[in-house]
Amino acid sequence: MKNKKYLFICSTQYAILNSINAVLGDVEKYNGNVDIVIFHQTDDIKNLSKKIKESKIFSNVYDFPFINNISSASMIKLFVFPEFFLGKLCFTEKSIGLRRNYYNVIIAQNQLYGALFRRIHKNADVYLLEDGLSSYTGRTLDLQRRSLVFRLVNKMFMQGALLADIKGQFLYNPDMFFGVMDNLIKLPVHKIQNNATYNRIFRFSDDSLYKSHKFVYLGVPYYGLRALMLNPKDANNDFEEQCKFIVDDMMKLLKETNFIYRTHPIEKVEDKCYKTFCKLDVCQNMWEMECQNTINDDHVLVSFFSTAAFTPKLLYGKEPYVIFLYKILGIEFLNADDLICSLRATYRDPHKVIQPKNLDELFTIIERLESKNCS
């Protein structure tokens, strides 16, 4: 086991955090024989990669441009001749990751990355790494939900091999998994002694906002909620306006600035409007770092349905109140009921996980929690 060589492959901060946590949580297993490939999906990944190199957690850190949005022709070239074309893309000189059959184990954020690097390391076992709620629904293992390019390459050039031989999946809570996968490996809960390391790598900036406010709305681009629905066609034409109406009325219900609005990285909000009845989170620490450092059991998190609402419990064992809004829309989300039921089962007090069915019920809950001395 100690002689095995491991490769993590990521493109998001969350996946990078999970990779670091896996290594720090089981140092003896990895024993210094572990590298990481980082695809630069966003501009801030470059600085993050630099911090990771300084940390010395991984023996080697290899940087690549984001490949998920390249043309179909370029993607086919990558899969047919991975060593050559990945070598041309790699920002890092002398990439061991491109040396044939070097790694024994590949732990990838998604199937695309795992399949691509397994083309080079043909004897490696490929595992998937938790990347949010989609990892629990089994959606990431469903070929029909993969991109057309991925399916085309898989069928025409790889004889179906890209989806074969996934050995297992790393998850924080395997009991919450609803897909088809027998081998589920539990990721360790984050250890307090590693907090300083995470704060330094992910550049946490101490802010009193979450220490002085207990209500947090976890923003999301409303159009993105359609992809989470069991049947996206169920949404009305005014779906986005309906979502905004629910959120605005909920926040206006409380006294001025009682709600923190935690905007999603790709969400656009009307700053001038929202500043009149809530506090916008302008600091924008990585949400997982905010959960690590400031979110506690007295906070109230409100979300339509997002990974962020599960994060405090999954990663840190914390149990804030969580209010899910999607039932108010009258639309069914894929596996949402099952996942929330599983989350509720992990809480010492299951009543802290709440699903109002209409606005009146939501307002009653908000008012009750506002008057409750949670702080």
CSV table of C-alpha atoms in Angstrom, one decimal:
chain,number,residue,atom,x,y,z
A,1,MET,CA,0.0,0.0,0.0
A,2,LYS,CA,2.8,2.4,0.9
A,3,ASN,CA,4.5,2.0,-2.5
A,4,LYS,CA,1.4,2.9,-4.4
A,5,LYS,CA,1.4,6.2,-6.3
A,6,TYR,CA,-1.7,8.3,-6.2
A,7,LEU,CA,-3.0,11.1,-8.4
A,8,PHE,CA,-5.9,13.5,-7.5
A,9,ILE,CA,-7.5,15.4,-10.4
A,10,CYS,CA,-9.6,18.5,-9.7
A,11,SER,CA,-10.9,21.8,-11.2
A,12,THR,CA,-12.9,23.3,-8.4
A,13,GLN,CA,-11.9,24.6,-5.0
A,14,TYR,CA,-14.3,22.2,-3.3
A,15,ALA,CA,-12.7,19.2,-5.0
A,16,ILE,CA,-9.2,20.5,-4.2
A,17,LEU,CA,-10.3,20.9,-0.5
A,18,ASN,CA,-11.6,17.3,-0.5
A,19,SER,CA,-8.3,16.1,-2.0
A,20,ILE,CA,-6.3,17.8,0.7
A,21,ASN,CA,-8.6,16.5,3.4
A,22,ALA,CA,-8.2,13.0,2.1
A,23,VAL,CA,-4.4,13.2,2.3
A,24,LEU,CA,-4.2,14.9,5.6
A,25,GLY,CA,-6.8,12.6,7.1
A,26,ASP,CA,-4.8,9.5,6.2
A,27,VAL,CA,-1.1,10.5,5.9
A,28,GLU,CA,0.2,6.9,6.4
A,29,LYS,CA,-1.8,5.6,3.5
A,30,TYR,CA,-0.5,8.1,1.0
A,31,ASN,CA,3.0,8.3,2.6
A,32,GLY,CA,4.1,11.2,0.4
A,33,ASN,CA,3.4,9.2,-2.8
A,34,VAL,CA,0.6,11.6,-4.0
A,35,ASP,CA,0.4,14.2,-6.7
A,36,ILE,CA,-2.4,16.5,-7.9
A,37,VAL,CA,-3.5,17.8,-11.3
A,38,ILE,CA,-5.4,21.1,-11.2
A,39,PHE,CA,-7.5,22.3,-14.2
A,40,HIS,CA,-7.8,26.1,-14.0
A,41,GLN,CA,-11.6,26.5,-14.2
A,42,THR,CA,-11.5,30.0,-12.7
A,43,ASP,CA,-9.0,32.8,-12.4
A,44,ASP,CA,-8.4,32.4,-8.7
A,45,ILE,CA,-7.2,28.7,-9.2
A,46,LYS,CA,-3.8,30.0,-10.3
A,47,ASN,CA,-3.1,31.6,-6.9
A,48,LEU,CA,-4.7,28.6,-5.1
A,49,SER,CA,-2.3,26.3,-6.9
A,50,LYS,CA,0.6,28.4,-5.8
A,51,LYS,CA,-0.5,28.1,-2.2
A,52,ILE,CA,-0.9,24.3,-2.5
A,53,LYS,CA,2.7,24.0,-3.9
A,54,GLU,CA,4.0,26.0,-0.9
A,55,SER,CA,2.1,23.7,1.5
A,56,LYS,CA,4.1,20.6,0.4
A,57,ILE,CA,1.0,18.4,0.9
A,58,PHE,CA,1.5,16.9,-2.5
A,59,SER,CA,4.8,15.8,-4.0
A,60,ASN,CA,3.9,17.4,-7.3
A,61,VAL,CA,1.3,19.9,-8.4
A,62,TYR,CA,0.5,20.0,-12.2
A,63,ASP,CA,-1.5,22.8,-13.8
A,64,PHE,CA,-3.6,22.6,-16.9
A,65,PRO,CA,-6.1,25.0,-18.6
A,66,PHE,CA,-9.8,24.1,-18.2
A,67,ILE,CA,-10.7,21.5,-20.8
A,68,ASN,CA,-14.4,21.0,-20.2
A,69,ASN,CA,-15.3,23.8,-22.7
A,70,ILE,CA,-13.0,22.9,-25.5
A,71,SER,CA,-14.3,22.0,-29.0
A,72,SER,CA,-15.5,18.5,-29.8
A,73,ALA,CA,-12.6,18.0,-32.2
A,74,SER,CA,-10.0,19.0,-29.5
A,75,MET,CA,-11.7,16.7,-26.9
A,76,ILE,CA,-11.4,13.8,-29.3
A,77,LYS,CA,-7.7,14.5,-29.9
A,78,LEU,CA,-7.1,14.6,-26.2
A,79,PHE,CA,-8.6,11.1,-25.7
A,80,VAL,CA,-7.1,9.5,-28.7
A,81,PHE,CA,-3.6,11.0,-28.1
A,82,PRO,CA,-3.6,12.1,-24.5
A,83,GLU,CA,0.1,12.1,-23.8
A,84,PHE,CA,0.9,14.4,-26.8
A,85,PHE,CA,-1.9,16.9,-26.5
A,86,LEU,CA,-2.0,17.1,-22.7
A,87,GLY,CA,1.7,17.6,-22.8
A,88,LYS,CA,1.2,20.6,-25.0
A,89,LEU,CA,-1.4,22.0,-22.7
A,90,CYS,CA,0.4,21.5,-19.4
A,91,PHE,CA,1.6,24.7,-17.7
A,92,THR,CA,4.1,22.7,-15.5
A,93,GLU,CA,7.4,21.5,-16.9
A,94,LYS,CA,8.4,17.8,-16.6
A,95,SER,CA,5.0,16.5,-15.7
A,96,ILE,CA,5.3,13.0,-14.2
A,97,GLY,CA,1.5,12.8,-14.7
A,98,LEU,CA,2.2,12.3,-18.4
A,99,ARG,CA,4.7,9.4,-17.8
A,100,ARG,CA,3.0,6.2,-19.0
A,101,ASN,CA,1.7,3.9,-16.3
A,102,TYR,CA,3.2,5.9,-13.4
A,103,TYR,CA,0.2,6.0,-11.1
A,104,ASN,CA,-1.6,3.0,-9.4
A,105,VAL,CA,-4.6,5.0,-8.2
A,106,ILE,CA,-6.4,7.9,-9.8
A,107,ILE,CA,-9.0,9.8,-7.7
A,108,ALA,CA,-10.8,12.2,-10.0
A,109,GLN,CA,-13.4,14.9,-9.5
A,110,ASN,CA,-15.4,13.5,-12.4
A,111,GLN,CA,-15.4,10.7,-15.0
A,112,LEU,CA,-14.0,12.9,-17.7
A,113,TYR,CA,-10.8,13.5,-15.9
A,114,GLY,CA,-10.5,9.9,-14.6
A,115,ALA,CA,-11.0,8.5,-18.0
A,116,LEU,CA,-8.6,10.9,-19.7
A,117,PHE,CA,-5.7,10.1,-17.4
A,118,ARG,CA,-6.4,6.4,-17.3
A,119,ARG,CA,-5.7,6.5,-21.0
A,120,ILE,CA,-2.1,7.2,-19.9
A,121,HIS,CA,-2.0,5.1,-16.8
A,122,LYS,CA,-3.8,2.0,-18.1
A,123,ASN,CA,-3.2,-0.1,-15.0
A,124,ALA,CA,-4.5,2.4,-12.5
A,125,ASP,CA,-7.7,2.0,-10.5
A,126,VAL,CA,-10.0,4.9,-11.0
A,127,TYR,CA,-12.1,6.4,-8.1
A,128,LEU,CA,-14.5,9.3,-8.1
A,129,LEU,CA,-14.2,12.1,-5.5
A,130,GLU,CA,-17.2,13.8,-3.9
A,131,ASP,CA,-18.1,16.9,-5.9
A,132,GLY,CA,-21.4,18.0,-4.3
A,133,LEU,CA,-24.9,16.6,-4.1
A,134,SER,CA,-24.6,15.2,-7.6
A,135,SER,CA,-22.2,12.6,-6.3
A,136,TYR,CA,-24.9,11.3,-3.9
A,137,THR,CA,-27.7,11.1,-6.5
A,138,GLY,CA,-25.8,8.8,-8.8
A,139,ARG,CA,-26.2,11.4,-11.6
A,140,THR,CA,-22.5,11.4,-12.2
A,141,LEU,CA,-22.6,7.7,-13.0
A,142,ASP,CA,-25.4,7.9,-15.5
A,143,LEU,CA,-24.2,7.8,-19.1
A,144,GLN,CA,-27.3,9.6,-20.4
A,145,ARG,CA,-26.5,12.6,-18.3
A,146,ARG,CA,-23.0,12.9,-19.7
A,147,SER,CA,-22.3,15.4,-22.5
A,148,LEU,CA,-22.8,14.4,-26.1
A,149,VAL,CA,-19.1,14.8,-26.8
A,150,PHE,CA,-18.2,12.4,-23.9
A,151,ARG,CA,-20.7,9.8,-25.1
A,152,LEU,CA,-19.5,10.1,-28.7
A,153,VAL,CA,-15.9,9.6,-27.8
A,154,ASN,CA,-16.8,6.8,-25.5
A,155,LYS,CA,-18.8,4.9,-28.1
A,156,MET,CA,-16.8,5.6,-31.3
A,157,PHE,CA,-13.2,5.7,-30.1
A,158,MET,CA,-13.0,4.0,-26.7
A,159,GLN,CA,-15.5,1.1,-27.2
A,160,GLY,CA,-17.3,2.1,-24.1
A,161,ALA,CA,-14.2,2.0,-21.9
A,162,LEU,CA,-14.4,5.5,-20.5
A,163,LEU,CA,-17.2,4.5,-18.1
A,164,ALA,CA,-15.8,1.1,-17.3
A,165,ASP,CA,-13.8,0.1,-14.2
A,166,ILE,CA,-14.8,2.9,-11.8
A,167,LYS,CA,-13.6,1.1,-8.7
A,168,GLY,CA,-15.5,3.3,-6.1
A,169,GLN,CA,-16.3,6.7,-4.9
A,170,PHE,CA,-15.1,8.9,-2.0
A,171,LEU,CA,-17.9,10.5,0.0
A,172,TYR,CA,-18.3,12.2,3.3
A,173,ASN,CA,-21.4,10.3,4.1
A,174,PRO,CA,-21.8,7.0,2.1
A,175,ASP,CA,-25.1,6.3,3.8
A,176,MET,CA,-26.6,9.2,1.9
A,177,PHE,CA,-25.7,7.7,-1.5
A,178,PHE,CA,-28.7,6.8,-3.8
A,179,GLY,CA,-26.9,5.6,-7.0
A,180,VAL,CA,-25.5,2.3,-8.2
A,181,MET,CA,-22.0,1.8,-6.7
A,182,ASP,CA,-21.0,-0.9,-4.2
A,183,ASN,CA,-17.6,0.5,-3.1
A,184,LEU,CA,-18.0,3.7,-1.2
A,185,ILE,CA,-15.1,5.1,0.8
A,186,LYS,CA,-15.7,7.5,3.6
A,187,LEU,CA,-13.8,10.8,3.5
A,188,PRO,CA,-12.7,11.9,7.0
A,189,VAL,CA,-14.4,14.7,8.9
A,190,HIS,CA,-12.2,17.7,8.9
A,191,LYS,CA,-9.8,17.8,11.9
A,192,ILE,CA,-9.5,21.0,13.9
A,193,GLN,CA,-5.7,20.8,13.9
A,194,ASN,CA,-5.7,21.3,10.1
A,195,ASN,CA,-7.8,24.5,10.2
A,196,ALA,CA,-4.9,26.8,10.1
A,197,THR,CA,-3.5,25.0,7.0
A,198,TYR,CA,-6.9,25.3,5.2
A,199,ASN,CA,-7.2,29.0,6.2
A,200,ARG,CA,-3.8,29.7,4.8
A,201,ILE,CA,-4.3,27.8,1.5
A,202,PHE,CA,-7.8,29.1,0.8
A,203,ARG,CA,-7.0,32.6,2.1
A,204,PHE,CA,-9.7,32.9,4.7
A,205,SER,CA,-10.3,36.5,5.8
A,206,ASP,CA,-11.8,36.9,9.3
A,207,ASP,CA,-15.1,38.8,9.1
A,208,SER,CA,-17.6,39.5,11.9
A,209,LEU,CA,-20.6,39.3,9.6
A,210,TYR,CA,-21.5,35.6,10.3
A,211,LYS,CA,-20.7,36.1,14.0
A,212,SER,CA,-23.3,38.8,14.3
A,213,HIS,CA,-26.1,37.4,12.0
A,214,LYS,CA,-27.7,34.0,12.3
A,215,PHE,CA,-29.9,33.9,9.2
A,216,VAL,CA,-28.1,33.1,5.9
A,217,TYR,CA,-29.7,32.7,2.5
A,218,LEU,CA,-27.5,30.6,0.2
A,219,GLY,CA,-27.9,32.2,-3.3
A,220,VAL,CA,-28.1,30.3,-6.5
A,221,PRO,CA,-28.7,31.4,-10.1
A,222,TYR,CA,-32.4,30.6,-10.4
A,223,TYR,CA,-32.0,29.3,-14.0
A,224,GLY,CA,-29.6,26.7,-12.6
A,225,LEU,CA,-32.4,25.2,-10.4
A,226,ARG,CA,-34.0,23.8,-13.6
A,227,ALA,CA,-31.1,21.3,-14.0
A,228,LEU,CA,-31.9,19.9,-10.6
A,229,MET,CA,-35.5,19.2,-11.3
A,230,LEU,CA,-36.8,15.7,-12.0
A,231,ASN,CA,-38.5,17.1,-15.1
A,232,PRO,CA,-37.3,20.6,-16.0
A,233,LYS,CA,-40.3,21.1,-18.3
A,234,ASP,CA,-42.5,21.4,-15.1
A,235,ALA,CA,-41.1,24.9,-14.5
A,236,ASN,CA,-43.3,27.8,-15.7
A,237,ASN,CA,-42.0,30.6,-17.9
A,238,ASP,CA,-41.9,32.9,-14.9
A,239,PHE,CA,-40.0,30.4,-12.8
A,240,GLU,CA,-37.1,32.7,-12.0
A,241,GLU,CA,-39.4,35.5,-11.0
A,242,GLN,CA,-41.3,33.1,-8.7
A,243,CYS,CA,-38.0,32.1,-7.0
A,244,LYS,CA,-37.0,35.8,-6.5
A,245,PHE,CA,-40.4,36.6,-5.1
A,246,ILE,CA,-40.1,33.9,-2.4
A,247,VAL,CA,-36.6,35.0,-1.4
A,248,ASP,CA,-37.3,38.7,-1.3
A,249,ASP,CA,-40.5,38.3,0.7
A,250,MET,CA,-38.7,36.0,3.2
A,251,MET,CA,-35.9,38.4,3.8
A,252,LYS,CA,-38.2,41.5,4.1
A,253,LEU,CA,-40.2,39.7,6.8
A,254,LEU,CA,-37.4,40.1,9.2
A,255,LYS,CA,-36.0,43.4,10.6
A,256,GLU,CA,-33.5,45.2,8.5
A,257,THR,CA,-30.2,43.4,7.9
A,258,ASN,CA,-31.2,40.3,9.8
A,259,PHE,CA,-30.4,38.1,6.7
A,260,ILE,CA,-27.0,37.6,5.2
A,261,TYR,CA,-27.3,37.1,1.4
A,262,ARG,CA,-24.5,34.7,0.4
A,263,THR,CA,-24.3,35.1,-3.4
A,264,HIS,CA,-23.3,32.3,-5.6
A,265,PRO,CA,-20.1,32.9,-7.7
A,266,ILE,CA,-22.1,33.1,-11.0
A,267,GLU,CA,-25.2,34.7,-9.6
A,268,LYS,CA,-26.1,38.3,-10.4
A,269,VAL,CA,-28.0,40.3,-7.8
A,270,GLU,CA,-29.2,43.9,-7.6
A,271,ASP,CA,-26.8,45.3,-5.0
A,272,LYS,CA,-28.7,48.5,-4.4
A,273,CYS,CA,-32.0,46.8,-3.9
A,274,TYR,CA,-30.8,44.0,-1.6
A,275,LYS,CA,-28.7,46.3,0.6
A,276,THR,CA,-32.0,47.9,1.9
A,277,PHE,CA,-33.2,44.8,3.6
A,278,CYS,CA,-30.3,42.4,4.1
A,279,LYS,CA,-26.5,42.2,4.3
A,280,LEU,CA,-24.7,41.1,1.2
A,281,ASP,CA,-21.6,39.0,1.9
A,282,VAL,CA,-19.0,41.1,0.2
A,283,CYS,CA,-16.1,39.2,1.8
A,284,GLN,CA,-16.9,36.0,-0.1
A,285,ASN,CA,-14.6,33.6,1.8
A,286,MET,CA,-14.8,30.1,0.4
A,287,TRP,CA,-18.1,28.7,1.9
A,288,GLU,CA,-16.4,25.7,3.3
A,289,MET,CA,-14.0,27.9,5.2
A,290,GLU,CA,-16.8,30.0,6.5
A,291,CYS,CA,-18.5,26.8,7.7
A,292,GLN,CA,-15.2,25.7,9.3
A,293,ASN,CA,-14.6,29.0,11.1
A,294,THR,CA,-17.9,30.8,11.9
A,295,ILE,CA,-21.0,28.7,11.1
A,296,ASN,CA,-22.4,27.1,14.3
A,297,ASP,CA,-25.4,25.1,15.4
A,298,ASP,CA,-27.4,28.3,16.0
A,299,HIS,CA,-27.2,29.6,12.5
A,300,VAL,CA,-30.2,29.3,10.1
A,301,LEU,CA,-29.3,28.4,6.6
A,302,VAL,CA,-31.9,28.8,3.8
A,303,SER,CA,-31.6,27.3,0.4
A,304,PHE,CA,-33.8,26.0,-2.4
A,305,PHE,CA,-31.6,22.9,-2.6
A,306,SER,CA,-27.8,23.1,-2.7
A,307,THR,CA,-24.7,21.4,-1.6
A,308,ALA,CA,-23.9,24.4,0.5
A,309,ALA,CA,-26.8,23.7,2.9
A,310,PHE,CA,-25.3,20.2,3.5
A,311,THR,CA,-21.7,21.3,4.0
A,312,PRO,CA,-21.6,22.2,7.8
A,313,LYS,CA,-22.8,18.7,8.7
A,314,LEU,CA,-21.0,16.6,6.0
A,315,LEU,CA,-17.6,18.2,6.4
A,316,TYR,CA,-17.6,19.4,10.0
A,317,GLY,CA,-20.3,17.6,11.9
A,318,LYS,CA,-22.1,20.9,12.7
A,319,GLU,CA,-25.8,21.1,12.9
A,320,PRO,CA,-27.3,24.5,12.0
A,321,TYR,CA,-31.0,24.9,11.2
A,322,VAL,CA,-31.5,24.2,7.5
A,323,ILE,CA,-34.6,25.4,5.6
A,324,PHE,CA,-35.2,24.0,2.1
A,325,LEU,CA,-37.5,26.1,-0.1
A,326,TYR,CA,-38.0,23.9,-3.2
A,327,LYS,CA,-41.4,22.4,-2.0
A,328,ILE,CA,-42.9,25.9,-2.1
A,329,LEU,CA,-42.3,25.8,-5.9
A,330,GLY,CA,-44.5,22.7,-6.2
A,331,ILE,CA,-41.8,21.0,-8.3
A,332,GLU,CA,-40.0,17.8,-7.7
A,333,PHE,CA,-36.2,17.8,-7.5
A,334,LEU,CA,-34.1,14.7,-8.4
A,335,ASN,CA,-33.6,12.7,-5.2
A,336,ALA,CA,-34.0,15.8,-3.1
A,337,ASP,CA,-36.5,14.3,-0.7
A,338,ASP,CA,-34.3,11.2,-0.1
A,339,LEU,CA,-31.2,13.3,0.5
A,340,ILE,CA,-32.9,15.6,2.9
A,341,CYS,CA,-34.4,12.7,4.7
A,342,SER,CA,-30.8,11.2,5.0
A,343,LEU,CA,-29.5,14.6,6.3
A,344,ARG,CA,-32.2,14.8,8.8
A,345,ALA,CA,-31.3,11.3,10.1
A,346,THR,CA,-27.8,12.4,10.8
A,347,TYR,CA,-28.9,15.3,13.0
A,348,ARG,CA,-29.2,14.8,16.8
A,349,ASP,CA,-32.3,17.0,16.5
A,350,PRO,CA,-33.9,16.1,13.2
A,351,HIS,CA,-36.5,18.9,13.5
A,352,LYS,CA,-33.7,21.4,12.7
A,353,VAL,CA,-33.9,20.3,9.0
A,354,ILE,CA,-37.1,21.9,7.7
A,355,GLN,CA,-39.2,21.8,4.5
A,356,PRO,CA,-42.0,24.4,4.4
A,357,LYS,CA,-44.7,23.6,1.9
A,358,ASN,CA,-46.0,27.2,1.3
A,359,LEU,CA,-45.1,30.8,2.1
A,360,ASP,CA,-47.3,31.0,5.2
A,361,GLU,CA,-45.5,28.0,6.7
A,362,LEU,CA,-42.1,29.5,5.8
A,363,PHE,CA,-43.0,32.9,7.4
A,364,THR,CA,-44.2,31.2,10.6
A,365,ILE,CA,-40.9,29.2,10.8
A,366,ILE,CA,-38.8,32.3,10.2
A,367,GLU,CA,-40.6,34.3,12.8
A,368,ARG,CA,-40.3,31.5,15.3
A,369,LEU,CA,-36.6,31.1,14.8
A,370,GLU,CA,-36.1,34.9,14.9
A,371,SER,CA,-37.7,35.1,18.3
A,372,LYS,CA,-35.8,32.1,19.5
A,373,ASN,CA,-32.6,33.1,21.4
A,374,CYS,CA,-30.2,31.1,19.2
A,375,SER,CA,-27.3,33.5,19.3
